[in-house]
CSV table of C-alpha atoms in Angstrom, one decimal:
chain,number,residue,atom,x,y,z
R,1,UNK,CA,8.3,-32.5,13.5
R,2,UNK,CA,11.2,-30.4,11.7
R,3,UNK,CA,11.4,-32.7,8.8
R,4,UNK,CA,7.3,-32.3,8.2
R,5,UNK,CA,7.6,-28.3,8.1
R,6,UNK,CA,10.9,-28.4,6.3
R,7,UNK,CA,8.5,-30.2,3.4
R,8,UNK,CA,5.2,-28.2,4.8
R,9,UNK,CA,7.6,-24.9,3.4
R,10,UNK,CA,8.7,-26.3,0.7
R,11,UNK,CA,5.3,-27.8,-0.5
R,12,UNK,CA,4.0,-24.2,-0.5
R,13,UNK,CA,6.8,-22.4,-1.8
R,14,UNK,CA,6.4,-24.5,-4.9
R,15,UNK,CA,2.7,-24.1,-5.3
R,16,UNK,CA,4.0,-20.2,-4.7
R,17,UNK,CA,6.4,-20.4,-7.7
R,18,UNK,CA,4.0,-22.4,-9.8
R,19,UNK,CA,0.8,-20.7,-10.2
R,20,UNK,CA,2.8,-17.2,-10.6
R,21,UNK,CA,2.1,-16.6,-14.9
R,22,UNK,CA,3.9,-14.8,-17.6
R,23,UNK,CA,1.2,-12.3,-18.2
R,24,UNK,CA,1.2,-11.2,-14.5
R,25,UNK,CA,5.0,-10.7,-14.1
R,26,UNK,CA,4.3,-8.9,-17.3
R,27,UNK,CA,1.5,-6.3,-15.7
R,28,UNK,CA,3.7,-5.1,-12.9
R,29,UNK,CA,5.3,-1.6,-13.3
R,30,UNK,CA,8.3,-0.5,-11.3
R,31,UNK,CA,8.1,0.9,-8.3
R,32,UNK,CA,8.8,4.8,-8.0
R,33,UNK,CA,11.4,6.4,-5.8
R,34,UNK,CA,9.2,7.0,-2.4
R,35,UNK,CA,7.6,10.5,-1.5
R,36,UNK,CA,7.8,12.2,1.5
R,37,UNK,CA,5.8,13.9,4.2
R,38,UNK,CA,7.7,15.3,6.8
R,39,UNK,CA,5.9,16.8,9.9
R,40,UNK,CA,5.7,18.3,13.5
R,41,UNK,CA,2.8,18.1,16.1
R,42,UNK,CA,2.9,17.5,19.9
R,43,UNK,CA,2.5,14.9,21.8
R,44,UNK,CA,-1.0,13.7,22.3
R,45,UNK,CA,-2.0,15.5,19.3
R,46,UNK,CA,-3.4,14.1,16.2
R,47,UNK,CA,-2.3,14.5,13.3
R,48,UNK,CA,-4.7,13.5,9.0
R,49,UNK,CA,-4.0,13.4,5.6
R,50,UNK,CA,-6.2,13.3,3.1
R,51,UNK,CA,-4.7,11.2,0.4
R,52,UNK,CA,-7.0,12.4,-3.0
R,53,UNK,CA,-6.8,8.4,-3.8
R,54,UNK,CA,-8.3,6.5,-6.1
R,55,UNK,CA,-7.1,3.5,-5.9
R,56,UNK,CA,-6.1,1.2,-3.5
R,57,UNK,CA,-4.2,2.3,-0.4
R,58,UNK,CA,-2.1,-0.2,2.8
R,59,UNK,CA,-0.1,0.4,5.2
R,60,UNK,CA,2.9,-0.4,3.8
R,61,UNK,CA,4.4,-0.2,7.1
R,62,UNK,CA,3.2,0.2,10.0
R,63,UNK,CA,4.2,3.5,12.5
R,64,UNK,CA,5.7,1.5,15.6
R,65,UNK,CA,4.8,4.5,18.6
R,66,UNK,CA,1.1,4.9,17.7
R,67,UNK,CA,-2.5,4.5,19.6
R,68,UNK,CA,-4.0,5.0,15.8
R,69,UNK,CA,-2.8,4.9,12.7
R,70,UNK,CA,-4.9,3.8,10.5
R,71,UNK,CA,-6.3,4.7,6.6
R,72,UNK,CA,-10.0,5.2,6.7
R,73,UNK,CA,-12.4,6.4,3.8
R,74,UNK,CA,-13.7,10.3,4.9
R,75,UNK,CA,-18.0,10.4,4.3
R,76,UNK,CA,-17.8,13.9,3.5
R,77,UNK,CA,-15.4,13.8,1.4
R,78,UNK,CA,-15.8,10.4,0.0
R,79,UNK,CA,-11.0,10.6,-0.1
R,80,UNK,CA,-9.1,8.1,2.3
R,81,UNK,CA,-6.9,10.0,4.9
R,82,UNK,CA,-4.7,8.8,6.9
R,83,UNK,CA,-5.1,8.8,11.2
R,84,UNK,CA,-2.8,9.1,12.7
R,85,UNK,CA,-2.1,9.5,17.4
R,86,UNK,CA,0.5,9.2,19.0
R,87,UNK,CA,1.1,6.5,22.2
R,88,UNK,CA,-0.3,8.8,25.3
R,89,UNK,CA,3.2,11.0,26.0
R,90,UNK,CA,5.5,9.7,23.6
R,91,UNK,CA,7.5,12.5,22.2
R,92,UNK,CA,10.5,11.0,18.8
R,93,UNK,CA,10.1,10.5,15.4
R,94,UNK,CA,7.7,7.4,14.1
R,95,UNK,CA,7.3,6.6,10.7
R,96,UNK,CA,5.3,5.1,8.6
R,97,UNK,CA,4.9,4.1,4.6
R,98,UNK,CA,2.3,4.3,2.9
R,99,UNK,CA,1.0,2.4,-0.7
R,100,UNK,CA,-0.8,3.6,-2.8
R,101,UNK,CA,-2.3,0.6,-6.4
R,102,UNK,CA,-3.8,1.9,-9.0
R,103,UNK,CA,-5.1,0.0,-11.9
R,104,UNK,CA,-4.1,0.1,-15.7
R,105,UNK,CA,-6.9,-0.5,-18.4
R,106,UNK,CA,-5.0,0.3,-22.3
R,107,UNK,CA,-7.5,-0.8,-24.4
R,108,UNK,CA,-6.7,-1.6,-27.8
R,109,UNK,CA,-10.4,-2.3,-29.2
R,110,UNK,CA,-11.4,0.8,-31.5
R,111,UNK,CA,-14.6,1.6,-30.5
R,112,UNK,CA,-18.3,-0.8,-31.3
R,113,UNK,CA,-17.0,-1.6,-33.7
R,114,UNK,CA,-14.3,-4.0,-32.3
R,115,UNK,CA,-14.2,-7.8,-33.2
R,116,UNK,CA,-15.3,-8.8,-29.3
R,117,UNK,CA,-11.4,-10.1,-28.7
R,118,UNK,CA,-10.3,-9.1,-25.4
R,119,UNK,CA,-7.4,-6.9,-26.9
R,120,UNK,CA,-6.9,-5.0,-23.0
R,121,UNK,CA,-3.2,-4.7,-20.9
R,122,UNK,CA,-3.9,-3.9,-17.9
R,123,UNK,CA,-1.1,-2.7,-16.0
R,124,UNK,CA,-0.8,-1.6,-11.4
R,125,UNK,CA,1.0,1.5,-10.3
R,126,UNK,CA,2.2,0.9,-7.4
R,127,UNK,CA,3.8,4.1,-5.6
R,128,UNK,CA,4.8,4.5,-1.7
R,129,UNK,CA,4.6,8.0,0.6
R,130,UNK,CA,7.3,8.0,3.5
R,131,UNK,CA,5.1,9.7,6.4
R,132,UNK,CA,7.8,10.9,8.9
R,133,UNK,CA,6.4,12.3,12.1
R,134,UNK,CA,8.0,14.2,14.9
R,135,UNK,CA,6.3,14.1,18.3
R,136,UNK,CA,8.0,17.0,20.6
R,137,UNK,CA,6.7,19.8,22.5
């Protein structure tokens, strides 16, 4: 059984490394240092952060002591909002890391007179925000 698992894992690794192309490797951008936000809330209080992001926002590291820890689209403002509620009566420190990825397309065409060659260079800019939440009385 261990042998079968090892063979399956080896094949999976090989297929993942083969699927990477030189083009996708060129599209990677070095990750900048994370932004840090420190907040203090009372036990059982909620916290919301308007992210004003035009990119894709996801949770890279989930909060450990949360009843609610999610990103949602605020229908009123149209912005992505991070919502946090600690577990009942919890006091202490919690932390969540959010990542925001924006697609950047740099076109090399010259307006209406382009020769229809695809000279677009697509890159991705990912930034990280660490929210440290102090829950205390």
